[in-house]
Coordinates of C-alpha atoms in Angstrom, one line a residue:
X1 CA -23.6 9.3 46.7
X2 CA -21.8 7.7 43.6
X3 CA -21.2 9.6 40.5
X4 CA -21.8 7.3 37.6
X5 CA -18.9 8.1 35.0
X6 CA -20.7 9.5 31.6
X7 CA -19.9 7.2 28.9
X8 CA -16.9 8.4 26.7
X9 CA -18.0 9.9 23.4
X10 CA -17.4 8.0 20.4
X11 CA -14.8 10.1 18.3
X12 CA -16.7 12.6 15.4
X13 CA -16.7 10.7 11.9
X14 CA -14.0 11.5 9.0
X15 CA -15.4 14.4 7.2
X16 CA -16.3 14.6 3.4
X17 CA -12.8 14.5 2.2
X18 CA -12.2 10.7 3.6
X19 CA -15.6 9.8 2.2
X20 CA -15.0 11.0 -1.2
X21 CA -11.5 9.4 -1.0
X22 CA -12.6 6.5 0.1
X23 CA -15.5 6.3 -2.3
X24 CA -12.8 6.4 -5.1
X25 CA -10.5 3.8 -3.7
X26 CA -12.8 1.3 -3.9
X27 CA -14.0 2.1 -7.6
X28 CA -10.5 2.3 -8.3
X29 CA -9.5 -1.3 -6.4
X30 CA -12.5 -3.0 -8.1
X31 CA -11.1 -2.2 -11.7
X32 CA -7.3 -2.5 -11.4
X33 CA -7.5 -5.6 -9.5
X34 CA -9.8 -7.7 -12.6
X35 CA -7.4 -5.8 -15.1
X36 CA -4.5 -7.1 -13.3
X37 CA -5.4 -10.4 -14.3
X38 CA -6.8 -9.3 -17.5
X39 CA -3.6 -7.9 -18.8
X40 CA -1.9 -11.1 -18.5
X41 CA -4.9 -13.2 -20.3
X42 CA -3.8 -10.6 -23.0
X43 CA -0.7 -11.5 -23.2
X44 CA -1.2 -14.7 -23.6
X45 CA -4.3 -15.1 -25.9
X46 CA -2.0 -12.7 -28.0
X47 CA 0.5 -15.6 -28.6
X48 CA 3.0 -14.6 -25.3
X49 CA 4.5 -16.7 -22.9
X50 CA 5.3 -16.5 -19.1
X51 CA 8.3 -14.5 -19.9
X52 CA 6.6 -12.0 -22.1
X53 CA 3.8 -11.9 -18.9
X54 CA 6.7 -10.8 -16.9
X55 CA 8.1 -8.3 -19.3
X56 CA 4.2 -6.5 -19.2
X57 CA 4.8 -6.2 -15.3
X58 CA 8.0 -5.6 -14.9
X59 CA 7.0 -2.6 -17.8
X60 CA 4.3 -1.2 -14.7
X61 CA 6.6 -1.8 -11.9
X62 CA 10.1 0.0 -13.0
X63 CA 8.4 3.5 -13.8
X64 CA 6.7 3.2 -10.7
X65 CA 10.3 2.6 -8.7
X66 CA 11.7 5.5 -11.0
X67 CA 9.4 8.0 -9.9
X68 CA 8.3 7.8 -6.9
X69 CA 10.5 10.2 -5.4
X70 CA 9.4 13.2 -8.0
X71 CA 5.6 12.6 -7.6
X72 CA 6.0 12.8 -3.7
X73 CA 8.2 16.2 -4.4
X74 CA 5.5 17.6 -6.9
X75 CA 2.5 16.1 -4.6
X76 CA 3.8 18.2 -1.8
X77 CA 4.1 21.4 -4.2
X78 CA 0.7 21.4 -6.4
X79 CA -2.5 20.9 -4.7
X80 CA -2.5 17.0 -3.8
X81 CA -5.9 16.7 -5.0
X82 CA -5.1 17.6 -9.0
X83 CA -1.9 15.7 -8.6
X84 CA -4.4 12.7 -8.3
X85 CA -6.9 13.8 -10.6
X86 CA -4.1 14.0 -13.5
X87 CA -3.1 10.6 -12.5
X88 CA -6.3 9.2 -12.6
X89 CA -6.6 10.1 -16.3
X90 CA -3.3 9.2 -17.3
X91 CA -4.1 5.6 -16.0
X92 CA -8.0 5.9 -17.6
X93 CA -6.3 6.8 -21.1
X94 CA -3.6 4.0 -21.4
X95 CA -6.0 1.3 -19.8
X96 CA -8.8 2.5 -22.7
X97 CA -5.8 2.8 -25.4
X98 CA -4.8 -1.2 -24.0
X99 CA -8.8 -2.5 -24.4
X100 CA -8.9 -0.9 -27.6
X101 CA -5.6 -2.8 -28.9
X102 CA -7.3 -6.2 -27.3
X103 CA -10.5 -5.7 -28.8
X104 CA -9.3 -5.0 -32.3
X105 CA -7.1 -8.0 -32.1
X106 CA -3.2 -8.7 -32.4
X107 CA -1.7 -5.7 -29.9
X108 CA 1.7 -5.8 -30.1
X109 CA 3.9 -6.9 -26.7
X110 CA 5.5 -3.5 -27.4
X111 CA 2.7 -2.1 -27.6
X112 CA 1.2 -3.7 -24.1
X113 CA 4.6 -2.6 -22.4
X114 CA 4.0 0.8 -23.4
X115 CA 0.7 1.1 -21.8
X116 CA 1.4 -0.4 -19.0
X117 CA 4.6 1.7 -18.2
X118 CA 2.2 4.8 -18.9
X119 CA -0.3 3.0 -15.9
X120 CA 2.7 2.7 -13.8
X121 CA 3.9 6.3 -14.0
X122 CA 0.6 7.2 -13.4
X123 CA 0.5 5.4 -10.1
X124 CA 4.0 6.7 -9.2
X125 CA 2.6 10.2 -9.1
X126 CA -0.8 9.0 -7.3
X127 CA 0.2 7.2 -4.8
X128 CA 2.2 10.0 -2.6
X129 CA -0.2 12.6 -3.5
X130 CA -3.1 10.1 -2.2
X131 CA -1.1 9.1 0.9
X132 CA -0.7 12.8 1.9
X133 CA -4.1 13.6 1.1
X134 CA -5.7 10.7 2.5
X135 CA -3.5 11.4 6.5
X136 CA -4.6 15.5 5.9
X137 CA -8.4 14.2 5.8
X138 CA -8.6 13.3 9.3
X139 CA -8.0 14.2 13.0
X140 CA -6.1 12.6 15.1
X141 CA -8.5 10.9 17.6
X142 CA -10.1 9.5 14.0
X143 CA -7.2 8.4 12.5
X144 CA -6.8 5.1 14.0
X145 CA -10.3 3.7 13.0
X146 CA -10.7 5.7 9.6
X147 CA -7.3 4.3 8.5
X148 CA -8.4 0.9 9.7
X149 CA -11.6 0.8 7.6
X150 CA -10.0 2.5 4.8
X151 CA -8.1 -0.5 4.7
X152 CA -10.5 -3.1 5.0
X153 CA -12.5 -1.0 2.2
X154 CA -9.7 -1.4 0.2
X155 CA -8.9 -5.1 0.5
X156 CA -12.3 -5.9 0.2
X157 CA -12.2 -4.0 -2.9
X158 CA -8.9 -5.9 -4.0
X159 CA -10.9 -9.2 -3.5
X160 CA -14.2 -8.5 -5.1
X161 CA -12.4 -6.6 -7.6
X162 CA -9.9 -10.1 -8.7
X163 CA -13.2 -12.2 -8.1
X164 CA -15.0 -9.9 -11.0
X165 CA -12.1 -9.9 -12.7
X166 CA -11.9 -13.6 -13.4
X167 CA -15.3 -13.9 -13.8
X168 CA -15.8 -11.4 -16.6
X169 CA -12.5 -13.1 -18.5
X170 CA -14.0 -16.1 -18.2
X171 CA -17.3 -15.1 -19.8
X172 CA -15.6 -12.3 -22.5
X173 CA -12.7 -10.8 -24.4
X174 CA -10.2 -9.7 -21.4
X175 CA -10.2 -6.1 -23.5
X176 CA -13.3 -5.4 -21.6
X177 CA -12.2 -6.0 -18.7
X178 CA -9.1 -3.4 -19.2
X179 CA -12.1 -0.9 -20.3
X180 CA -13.6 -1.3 -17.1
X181 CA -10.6 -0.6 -15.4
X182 CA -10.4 2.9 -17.6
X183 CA -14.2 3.6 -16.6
X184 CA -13.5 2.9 -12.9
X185 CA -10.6 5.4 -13.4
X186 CA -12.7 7.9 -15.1
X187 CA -15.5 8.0 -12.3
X188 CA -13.0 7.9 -9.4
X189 CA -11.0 10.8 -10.8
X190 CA -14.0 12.9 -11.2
X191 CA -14.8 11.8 -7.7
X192 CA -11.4 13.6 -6.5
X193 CA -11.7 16.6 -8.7
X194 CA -14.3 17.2 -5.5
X195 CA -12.0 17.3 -2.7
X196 CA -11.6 20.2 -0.5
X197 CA -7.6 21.1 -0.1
X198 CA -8.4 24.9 1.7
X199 CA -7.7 23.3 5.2
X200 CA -4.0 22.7 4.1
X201 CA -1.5 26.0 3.8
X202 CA -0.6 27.2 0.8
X203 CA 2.9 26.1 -0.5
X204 CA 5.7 29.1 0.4
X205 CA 7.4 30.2 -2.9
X206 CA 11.4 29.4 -3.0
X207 CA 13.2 26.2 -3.6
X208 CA 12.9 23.7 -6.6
X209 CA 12.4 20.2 -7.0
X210 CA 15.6 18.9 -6.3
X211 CA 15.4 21.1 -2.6
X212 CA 12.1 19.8 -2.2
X213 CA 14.0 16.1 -2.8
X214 CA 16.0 17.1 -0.3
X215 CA 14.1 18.4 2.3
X216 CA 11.8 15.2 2.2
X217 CA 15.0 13.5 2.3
X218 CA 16.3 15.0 5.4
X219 CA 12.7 14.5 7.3
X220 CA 13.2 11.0 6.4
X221 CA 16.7 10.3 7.6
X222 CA 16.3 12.2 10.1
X223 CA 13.5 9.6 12.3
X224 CA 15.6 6.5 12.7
X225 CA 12.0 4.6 13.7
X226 CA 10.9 6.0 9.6
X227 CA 14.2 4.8 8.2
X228 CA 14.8 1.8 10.0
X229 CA 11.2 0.3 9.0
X230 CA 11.5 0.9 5.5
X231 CA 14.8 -0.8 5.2
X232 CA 13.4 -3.8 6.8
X233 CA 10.4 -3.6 4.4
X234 CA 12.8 -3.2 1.5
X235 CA 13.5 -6.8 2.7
X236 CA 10.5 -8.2 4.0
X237 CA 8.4 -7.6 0.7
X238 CA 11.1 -8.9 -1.7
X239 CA 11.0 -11.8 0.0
X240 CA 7.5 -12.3 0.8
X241 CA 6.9 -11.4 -2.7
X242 CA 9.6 -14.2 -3.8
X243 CA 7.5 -16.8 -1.6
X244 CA 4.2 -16.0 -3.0
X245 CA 4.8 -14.7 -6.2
X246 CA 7.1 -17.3 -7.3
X247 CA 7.4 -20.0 -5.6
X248 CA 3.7 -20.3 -4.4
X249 CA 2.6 -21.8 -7.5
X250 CA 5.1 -23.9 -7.9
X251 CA 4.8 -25.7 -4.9
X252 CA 0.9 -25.7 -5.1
X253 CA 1.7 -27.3 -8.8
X254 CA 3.9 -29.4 -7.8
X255 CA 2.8 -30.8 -4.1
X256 CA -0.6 -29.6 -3.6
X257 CA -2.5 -30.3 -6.5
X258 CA -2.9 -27.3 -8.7
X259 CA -4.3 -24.0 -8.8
X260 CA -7.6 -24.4 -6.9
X261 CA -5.4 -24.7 -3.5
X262 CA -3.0 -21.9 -4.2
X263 CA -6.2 -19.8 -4.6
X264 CA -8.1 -21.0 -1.5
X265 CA -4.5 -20.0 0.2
X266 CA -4.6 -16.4 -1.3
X267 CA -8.5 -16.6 -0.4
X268 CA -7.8 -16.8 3.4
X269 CA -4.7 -14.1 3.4
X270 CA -7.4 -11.7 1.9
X271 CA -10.3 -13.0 4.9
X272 CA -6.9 -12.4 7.5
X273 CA -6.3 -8.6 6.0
X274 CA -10.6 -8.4 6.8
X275 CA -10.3 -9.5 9.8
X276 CA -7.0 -7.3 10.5
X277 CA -8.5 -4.4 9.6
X278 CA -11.8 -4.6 11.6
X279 CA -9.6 -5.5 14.4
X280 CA -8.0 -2.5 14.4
X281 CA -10.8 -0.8 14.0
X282 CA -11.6 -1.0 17.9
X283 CA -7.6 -1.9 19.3
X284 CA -5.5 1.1 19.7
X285 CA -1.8 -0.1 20.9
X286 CA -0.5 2.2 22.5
X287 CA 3.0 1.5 21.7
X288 CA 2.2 1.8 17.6
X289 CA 5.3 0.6 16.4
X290 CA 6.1 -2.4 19.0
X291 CA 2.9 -3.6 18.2
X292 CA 3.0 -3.5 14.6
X293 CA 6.5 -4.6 14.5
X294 CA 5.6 -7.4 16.2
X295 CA 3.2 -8.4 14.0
X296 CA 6.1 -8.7 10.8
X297 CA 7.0 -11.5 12.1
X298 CA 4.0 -13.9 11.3
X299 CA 4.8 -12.8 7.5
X300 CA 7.9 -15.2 7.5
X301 CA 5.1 -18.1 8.6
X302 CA 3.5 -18.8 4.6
X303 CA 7.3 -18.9 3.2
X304 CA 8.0 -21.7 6.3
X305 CA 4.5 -23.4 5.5
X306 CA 5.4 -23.7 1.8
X307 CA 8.9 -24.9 2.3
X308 CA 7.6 -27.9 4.5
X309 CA 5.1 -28.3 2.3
X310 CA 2.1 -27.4 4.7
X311 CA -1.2 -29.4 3.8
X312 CA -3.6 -26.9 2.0
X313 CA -5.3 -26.4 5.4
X314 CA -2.1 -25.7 7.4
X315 CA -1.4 -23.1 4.9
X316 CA -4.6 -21.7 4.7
X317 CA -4.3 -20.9 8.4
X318 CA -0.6 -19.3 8.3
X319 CA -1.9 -17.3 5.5
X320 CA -4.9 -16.1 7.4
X321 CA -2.8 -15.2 10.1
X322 CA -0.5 -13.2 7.8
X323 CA -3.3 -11.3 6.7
X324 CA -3.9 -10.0 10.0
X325 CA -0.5 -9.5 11.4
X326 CA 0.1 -7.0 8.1
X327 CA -3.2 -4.9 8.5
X328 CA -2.2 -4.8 12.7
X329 CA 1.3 -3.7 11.3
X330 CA -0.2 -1.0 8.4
X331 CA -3.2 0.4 10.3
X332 CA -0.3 1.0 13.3
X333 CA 2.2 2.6 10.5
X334 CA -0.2 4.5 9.1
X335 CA -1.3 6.2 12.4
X336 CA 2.6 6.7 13.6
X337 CA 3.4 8.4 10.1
X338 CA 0.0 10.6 11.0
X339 CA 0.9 11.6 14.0
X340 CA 4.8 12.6 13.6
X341 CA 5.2 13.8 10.3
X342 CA 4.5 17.3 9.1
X343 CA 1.5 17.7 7.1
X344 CA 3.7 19.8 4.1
X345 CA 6.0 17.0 4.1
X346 CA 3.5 13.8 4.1
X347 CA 3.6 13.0 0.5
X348 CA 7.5 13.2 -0.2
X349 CA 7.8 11.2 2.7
X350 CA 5.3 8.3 2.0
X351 CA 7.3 8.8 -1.6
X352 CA 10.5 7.5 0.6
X353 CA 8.3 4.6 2.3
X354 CA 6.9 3.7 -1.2
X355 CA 10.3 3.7 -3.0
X356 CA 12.0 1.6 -0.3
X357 CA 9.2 -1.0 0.0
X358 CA 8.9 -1.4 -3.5
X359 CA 13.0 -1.2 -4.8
X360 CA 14.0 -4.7 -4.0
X361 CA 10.9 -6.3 -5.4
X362 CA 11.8 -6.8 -9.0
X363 CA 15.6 -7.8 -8.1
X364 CA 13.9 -10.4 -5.6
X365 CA 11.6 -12.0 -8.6
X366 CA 14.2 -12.1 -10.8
X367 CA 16.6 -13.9 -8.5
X368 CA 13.9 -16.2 -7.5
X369 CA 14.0 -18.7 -9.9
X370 CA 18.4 -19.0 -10.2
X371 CA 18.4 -19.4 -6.1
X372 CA 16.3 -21.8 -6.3
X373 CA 18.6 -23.8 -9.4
X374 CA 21.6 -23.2 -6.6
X375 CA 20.1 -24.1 -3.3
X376 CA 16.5 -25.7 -3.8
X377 CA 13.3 -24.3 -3.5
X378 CA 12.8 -25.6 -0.2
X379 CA 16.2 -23.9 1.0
X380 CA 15.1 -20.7 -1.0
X381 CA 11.7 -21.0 0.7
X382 CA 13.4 -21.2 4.6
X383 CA 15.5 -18.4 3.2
X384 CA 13.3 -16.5 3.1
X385 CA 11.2 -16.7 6.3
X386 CA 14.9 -16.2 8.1
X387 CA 15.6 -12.8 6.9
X388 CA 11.8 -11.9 7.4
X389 CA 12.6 -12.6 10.9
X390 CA 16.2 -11.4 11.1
X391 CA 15.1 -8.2 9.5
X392 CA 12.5 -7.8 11.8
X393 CA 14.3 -8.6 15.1
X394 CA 17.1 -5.8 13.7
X395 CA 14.6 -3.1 14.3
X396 CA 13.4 -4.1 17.5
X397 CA 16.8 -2.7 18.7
X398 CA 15.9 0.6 17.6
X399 CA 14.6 2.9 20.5
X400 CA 11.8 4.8 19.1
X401 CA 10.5 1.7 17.5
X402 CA 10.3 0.6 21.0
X403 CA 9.1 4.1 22.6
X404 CA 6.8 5.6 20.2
X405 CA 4.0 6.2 21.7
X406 CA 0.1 7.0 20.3
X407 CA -0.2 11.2 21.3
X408 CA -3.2 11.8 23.7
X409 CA -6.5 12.7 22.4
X410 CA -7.9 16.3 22.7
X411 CA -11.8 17.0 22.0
X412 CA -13.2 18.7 20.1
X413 CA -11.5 18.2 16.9
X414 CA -12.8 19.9 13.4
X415 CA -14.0 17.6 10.4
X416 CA -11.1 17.9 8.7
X417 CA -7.1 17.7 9.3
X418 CA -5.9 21.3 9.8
X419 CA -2.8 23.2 9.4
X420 CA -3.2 23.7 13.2
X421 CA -3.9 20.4 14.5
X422 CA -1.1 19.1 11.9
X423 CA 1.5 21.4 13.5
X424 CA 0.2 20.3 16.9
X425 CA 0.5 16.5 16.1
X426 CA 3.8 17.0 14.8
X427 CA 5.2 18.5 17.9
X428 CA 2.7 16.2 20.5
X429 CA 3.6 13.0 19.4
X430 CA 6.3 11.7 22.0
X431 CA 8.8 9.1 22.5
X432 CA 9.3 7.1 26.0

């Protein structure tokens, strides 16, 4: 007689903790994306120019650069969820203090730096405590698809949030589109205040910050696949942010038309991170890293597209590929980082991944515009597809980027991301 296999179960669904974070996320993604845009409207209905618009975000991007390192050290010592919480109202104040300036007319660029530094320490100290918190929400047969649709909740969020965004400033004063922003912050930190830490061990007593700094610091240096990745995204976003920060407009200025098909460009990278994400929802590589290594190197495609110039179709489609070659790559990253690295130690590390992936940014922006004066934005442009794909190749030599494997599923799993099952994944996960 044959013995009809029973179909395998479908793994349990993230617990409370991932619904409440992920609740928030999007709240938080639909304000800071219109306000993004807002604060530069600002800045220029205020009498600034492009260079003033780059002094506002360069004013939320170096605080964010200076400390990461300390709010992953202090995420993994206070309870991860206050960390947040604090954050969150740190961002809700300055973004109501910057309406307020907009709406009563004539704020001050000063002024709008300040602010907008105080949003960007604010993140600095969010985004390892949310990192940690969001890996200790979920087991580990779960993680793969609930960091998958995280994701997709979150670009979908970063879409609809840019599309609201535009559409308010269009209609209103951008001031209440930055009050928005501080609402959205408001509501998603009281959404956090909610989360349940009493799965995760309570901190041992000894050691200070700058031991804590270094402890994160040796689990970092210590995984050669960890390290090696971040150095090569310390390259791959500076230049993919040179490409498509800088030059993007230009050439869509200059050779494409206008505006209209740079945003129908930016329009299809967000459908390819959709579509990435919802594919990873049901793929699970088992080699986590290959795969998502793999998948860096269609980023180097939109910088090649605009050197050419592509026509706006052409680079409609490289972009949509991009988009889902870098949610293949972050669901994958995000799973590997869950599975090998000690629950305790999650947020000062993520602070390492965050600080390496952001560090080169600014320098690249900056230097965008004198490369292209020496060598011409189309040489800039091929420049930087080729160390996308130079940087990328590099780590491919790497072993465990090569090895890592995903750790087999038990059954069974709790709701919720132990201490036990954190120690276990830290110990199962294998290499070969």
């Amino acid at each position: 007689m044959t013995v009809t296999p029973a179909p395998a179960s479908r793994p349990p669904r993230p617990g409370r903790n991932y619904r409440l974070l992920t609740a928030a996320a999007i709240i938080t993604g639909l304000g800071t994306h219109g306000a993004l845009i807002a604060a530069a409207f600002a800045v220029l209905e205020a009498g600034g120019d492009g260079g003033d618009v780059g002094l506002v975000a360069a004013a939320r991007t170096a605080p964010l650069v200076l400390f990461l390192l300390i709010g992953g050290a202090i995420a993994d010592r206070l309870p991860r969820h206050r960390v947040m919480v604090a954050a969150n109202a740190l961002n809700c104040l300055s973004q109501a203090a910057f309406a307020w300036l907009v709406l009563a007319g004539d704020p001050r660029l000063w002024q709008m730096m300040l602010l907008t530094a105080s949003c960007g320490t604010g993140q600095a100290f969010f985004n390892p405590a949310a990192e940690g918190m969001l890996m200790s929400s979920v087991s580990r047969e779960q993680a793969s698809r609930a960091f998958a649709l995280f994701r997709m909740s979150m670009q979908g969020a970063a879409i609809g949030g840019a599309a609201l965004g535009g559409a308010m400033i269009a209609a209103m004063d951008p001031g209440w589109v930055l009050a928005v922003d501080a609402a959205a912050f408001a509501v998603a930190g009281a959404l956090r205040g909610f989360l349940d830490v009493g799965h995760i061990p309570p901190r041992a007593p000894g050691g200070g910050l700058l031991a804590d700094l270094r402890d994160g610091w040796q689990e970092f240096i210590g995984r050669p696949w960890l390290w090696s990745i971040v150095a090569q995204f310390s390259v791959v976003v500076a230049a993919v942010g040179a490409a498509e920060s800088v030059y993007g407009p230009l050439v869509a200025r200059d050779e494409l038309g206008g505006a209209r098909p740079w945003g129908f460009a930016l329009a299809a990278f967000g459908a390819g991170t959709l579509g990435g994400a919802f594919l990873m929802m049901r793929w699970r590589p088992r080699r986590l890293l290959l795969a998502g290594t793999l998948c860096v190197f269609p980023l180097a495609l939109p910088a090649a597209g605009l050197a050419v110039p592509l026509s706006v179709g052409g680079l409609c489609a490289v972009m949509l590929v991009s988009g889902v070659a870098i949610e293949v790559f972050g669901v994958s990253w995000m799973t590997a980082m869950h599975q090998e690295i000690p629950e305790e130690k999650l947020s000062r590390v993520s602070a390492y991944d965050w600080f390496g992936s952001v560090a080169m940014m600014p320098v690249a922006t900056a230097l965008a515009g004198p490369v292209e004066s020496l060598v011409g934005r189309s040489a800039a442009l091929w420049g930087c597809a080729a160390l996308i794909v130079l940087v990328t190749g590099a780590v491919l030599f790497v072993p465990d980027v090569r090895r890592l494997t995903r750790a087999p599923v038990t059954t069974g799993a709790a709701e919720d991301r132990g201490p036990a099952s954190a120690d276990a994944e830290g110990a199962v996960g294998r290499l070969g």
